[in-house]
mmCIF file of C-alpha atoms in Angstrom:
data_model
loop_
_atom_site.group_PDB
_atom_site.id
_atom_site.type_symbol
_atom_site.label_atom_id
_atom_site.label_comp_id
_atom_site.label_asym_id
_atom_site.label_seq_id
_atom_site.Cartn_x
_atom_site.Cartn_y
_atom_site.Cartn_z
ATOM 1 C CA MET K 1 119.164 167.289 24.794
ATOM 2 C CA SER K 2 120.517 163.755 25.646
ATOM 3 C CA VAL K 3 120.626 160.839 23.109
ATOM 4 C CA PRO K 4 118.210 158.159 23.925
ATOM 5 C CA ARG K 5 119.663 154.905 25.084
ATOM 6 C CA ILE K 6 118.910 151.920 22.813
ATOM 7 C CA ARG K 7 118.654 148.717 24.413
ATOM 8 C CA ARG K 8 118.321 145.386 22.739
ATOM 9 C CA ASP K 9 115.715 142.772 23.487
ATOM 10 C CA GLU K 10 117.974 140.473 25.335
ATOM 11 C CA ALA K 11 119.118 143.341 27.778
ATOM 12 C CA LEU K 12 115.532 144.292 28.416
ATOM 13 C CA GLY K 13 114.592 140.787 29.105
ATOM 14 C CA GLU K 14 116.929 140.943 32.320
ATOM 15 C CA ILE K 15 114.865 143.679 33.828
ATOM 16 C CA ASP K 16 112.893 142.699 37.007
ATOM 17 C CA ILE K 17 109.650 144.115 35.840
ATOM 18 C CA GLU K 18 107.952 143.733 39.246
ATOM 19 C CA ALA K 19 110.852 145.487 41.052
ATOM 20 C CA ALA K 20 110.628 148.375 38.610
ATOM 21 C CA ILE K 21 106.952 148.644 39.143
ATOM 22 C CA ALA K 22 107.233 148.810 42.832
ATOM 23 C CA ALA K 23 109.982 151.420 42.734
ATOM 24 C CA GLY K 24 108.082 153.561 39.881
ATOM 25 C CA MET K 25 104.728 153.623 41.647
ATOM 26 C CA ALA K 26 106.708 154.841 44.837
ATOM 27 C CA GLU K 27 108.986 157.515 43.493
ATOM 28 C CA PRO K 28 108.041 160.090 40.950
ATOM 29 C CA ASP K 29 111.505 160.444 39.578
ATOM 30 C CA GLU K 30 114.001 158.401 37.616
ATOM 31 C CA ALA K 31 112.100 155.212 38.926
ATOM 32 C CA ARG K 32 108.921 156.473 37.422
ATOM 33 C CA SER K 33 110.810 157.344 34.082
ATOM 34 C CA ALA K 34 112.263 153.790 34.122
ATOM 35 C CA LEU K 35 108.696 152.461 34.827
ATOM 36 C CA PHE K 36 107.342 154.060 31.621
ATOM 37 C CA GLY K 37 110.519 153.348 29.676
ATOM 38 C CA ALA K 38 112.448 150.319 29.710
ATOM 39 C CA ALA K 39 110.255 148.621 32.194
ATOM 40 C CA ALA K 40 107.189 149.074 30.002
ATOM 41 C CA VAL K 41 109.237 147.832 26.884
ATOM 42 C CA ALA K 42 110.427 144.757 28.932
ATOM 43 C CA ALA K 43 106.782 144.172 30.029
ATOM 44 C CA ALA K 44 105.541 144.109 26.309
ATOM 45 C CA LEU K 45 108.553 141.715 25.461
ATOM 46 C CA ARG K 46 107.141 139.223 28.135
ATOM 47 C CA ALA K 47 103.447 139.846 27.231
ATOM 48 C CA ASP K 48 104.482 138.998 23.522
ATOM 49 C CA GLU K 49 106.045 135.801 24.629
ATOM 50 C CA LEU K 50 102.830 134.704 26.045
ATOM 51 C CA GLU K 51 100.958 135.906 22.925
ATOM 52 C CA VAL K 52 99.046 138.456 24.999
ATOM 53 C CA ASP K 53 96.768 140.725 22.826
ATOM 54 C CA PRO K 54 97.149 144.512 23.282
ATOM 55 C CA TYR K 55 93.706 144.892 23.695
ATOM 56 C CA SER K 56 93.571 142.590 26.543
ATOM 57 C CA LEU K 57 95.910 144.926 28.449
ATOM 58 C CA GLU K 58 93.799 147.862 27.535
ATOM 59 C CA PHE K 59 90.907 146.154 28.924
ATOM 60 C CA LEU K 60 92.557 145.147 32.092
ATOM 61 C CA ALA K 61 93.816 148.790 32.477
ATOM 62 C CA GLY K 62 89.842 149.704 32.295
ATOM 63 C CA CYS K 63 89.203 147.282 34.814
ATOM 64 C CA VAL K 64 91.708 148.619 37.209
ATOM 65 C CA ARG K 65 90.458 152.050 36.592
ATOM 66 C CA ALA K 66 86.817 150.812 37.225
ATOM 67 C CA LEU K 67 87.538 148.438 40.224
ATOM 68 C CA GLY K 68 91.029 149.528 41.586
ATOM 69 C CA LEU K 69 93.867 147.174 41.844
ATOM 70 C CA GLU K 70 92.451 145.410 44.805
ATOM 71 C CA GLY K 71 89.200 144.567 42.641
ATOM 72 C CA ALA K 72 91.333 143.774 39.711
ATOM 73 C CA LEU K 73 93.489 141.402 41.867
ATOM 74 C CA GLU K 74 90.052 139.607 42.838
ATOM 75 C CA LEU K 75 89.228 138.902 39.036
ATOM 76 C CA PRO K 76 89.318 134.993 38.602
ATOM 77 C CA GLU K 77 91.243 135.170 35.212
ATOM 78 C CA PRO K 78 92.328 139.079 34.545
ATOM 79 C CA LEU K 79 93.857 137.632 31.261
ATOM 80 C CA ILE K 80 92.891 134.317 29.670
ATOM 81 C CA GLY K 81 95.320 131.623 30.346
ATOM 82 C CA GLU K 82 97.137 130.628 33.310
ATOM 83 C CA GLN K 83 100.495 131.866 32.488
ATOM 84 C CA ARG K 84 98.961 135.239 31.271
ATOM 85 C CA THR K 85 96.914 135.494 34.588
ATOM 86 C CA GLU K 86 100.150 134.667 36.437
ATOM 87 C CA LEU K 87 102.218 137.419 34.732
ATOM 88 C CA VAL K 88 99.584 140.324 35.213
ATOM 89 C CA ARG K 89 98.971 139.346 38.825
ATOM 90 C CA GLY K 90 102.630 139.639 39.452
ATOM 91 C CA TRP K 91 102.638 143.082 37.951
ATOM 92 C CA MET K 92 99.340 144.009 39.903
ATOM 93 C CA SER K 93 100.890 142.665 43.123
ATOM 94 C CA ALA K 94 104.008 144.683 42.521
ATOM 95 C CA ALA K 95 102.099 147.831 41.874
ATOM 96 C CA ARG K 96 100.269 147.706 45.287
ATOM 97 C CA LEU K 97 103.401 147.161 47.555
ATOM 98 C CA PRO K 98 104.652 150.605 47.995
ATOM 99 C CA ARG K 99 101.473 152.091 49.731
ATOM 100 C CA ASP K 100 98.041 151.606 50.939
ATOM 101 C CA PRO K 101 95.369 151.596 48.257
ATOM 102 C CA ASP K 102 94.576 154.775 46.670
ATOM 103 C CA ALA K 103 92.926 155.869 43.369
ATOM 104 C CA LEU K 104 95.961 157.929 42.190
ATOM 105 C CA ARG K 105 98.179 154.707 42.442
ATOM 106 C CA ASP K 106 95.372 152.688 40.376
ATOM 107 C CA GLN K 107 95.288 155.392 37.807
ATOM 108 C CA LEU K 108 98.926 155.362 37.260
ATOM 109 C CA PHE K 109 99.127 151.609 37.219
ATOM 110 C CA ALA K 110 96.389 151.561 34.502
ATOM 111 C CA ARG K 111 98.229 154.253 32.387
ATOM 112 C CA TRP K 112 101.348 151.777 32.780
ATOM 113 C CA LEU K 113 99.302 149.104 31.247
ATOM 114 C CA ASP K 114 98.087 151.120 28.367
ATOM 115 C CA ALA K 115 101.602 152.081 27.965
ATOM 116 C CA VAL K 116 102.728 148.405 27.623
ATOM 117 C CA ALA K 117 99.774 147.763 25.239
ATOM 118 C CA VAL K 118 101.092 150.538 23.073
ATOM 119 C CA VAL K 119 104.471 149.261 22.818
ATOM 120 C CA LEU K 120 103.312 145.676 22.324
ATOM 121 C CA ALA K 121 100.941 146.538 19.332
ATOM 122 C CA ALA K 122 103.816 148.951 17.786
ATOM 123 C CA ARG K 123 106.395 146.140 18.151
ATOM 124 C CA ARG K 124 103.644 143.840 16.455
ATOM 125 C CA ARG K 125 103.163 146.182 13.534
ATOM 126 C CA VAL K 126 106.837 146.546 13.061
ATOM 127 C CA ARG K 127 107.425 142.860 12.922
ATOM 128 C CA ALA K 128 104.421 142.337 10.509
ATOM 129 C CA THR K 129 105.850 145.017 8.076
ATOM 130 C CA THR K 130 109.517 144.025 8.271
ATOM 131 C CA GLY K 131 109.647 140.557 9.140
ATOM 132 C CA ALA K 132 111.792 141.105 12.140
ATOM 133 C CA GLU K 133 111.076 138.561 14.892
ATOM 134 C CA LYS K 134 113.684 140.584 17.438
ATOM 135 C CA PHE K 135 115.416 143.731 17.385
ATOM 136 C CA GLY K 136 119.207 142.960 17.329
ATOM 137 C CA ARG K 137 122.211 145.164 17.016
ATOM 138 C CA GLU K 138 121.499 145.877 13.324
ATOM 139 C CA ASP K 139 117.823 147.145 13.965
ATOM 140 C CA ASN K 140 117.280 150.847 15.085
ATOM 141 C CA ALA K 141 113.351 150.443 15.597
ATOM 142 C CA LEU K 142 111.832 150.490 18.809
#
């Protein structure tokens, strides 16, 4: 069993989330693991910077399941606010790059949005109980 690699917020902030989405949607191996690992945490950090509510991401995931990525991209404001909308439109656009529309791709992306929402909610709960703003070298959480 390998020891999980701990990455600090600063290192996670350098991840190209859109590139990780495109690669993870196309390849069901290490790229997919990275998509649901480091890229999901990096996306939660970015969403947190814009004060996105985890429920909003869960709701958007439901829209992707119901409408597909193409339909969700047509929503006038998938998240409330210009910057938030720009953020998730970038993610959705990256998810549709590797291949033609298909229901499995849409479901995979919706699961990823749910994962980002879970990480975002967990980080907020930890921050609320510990008072930590960022997870630095002395922190072992998330």
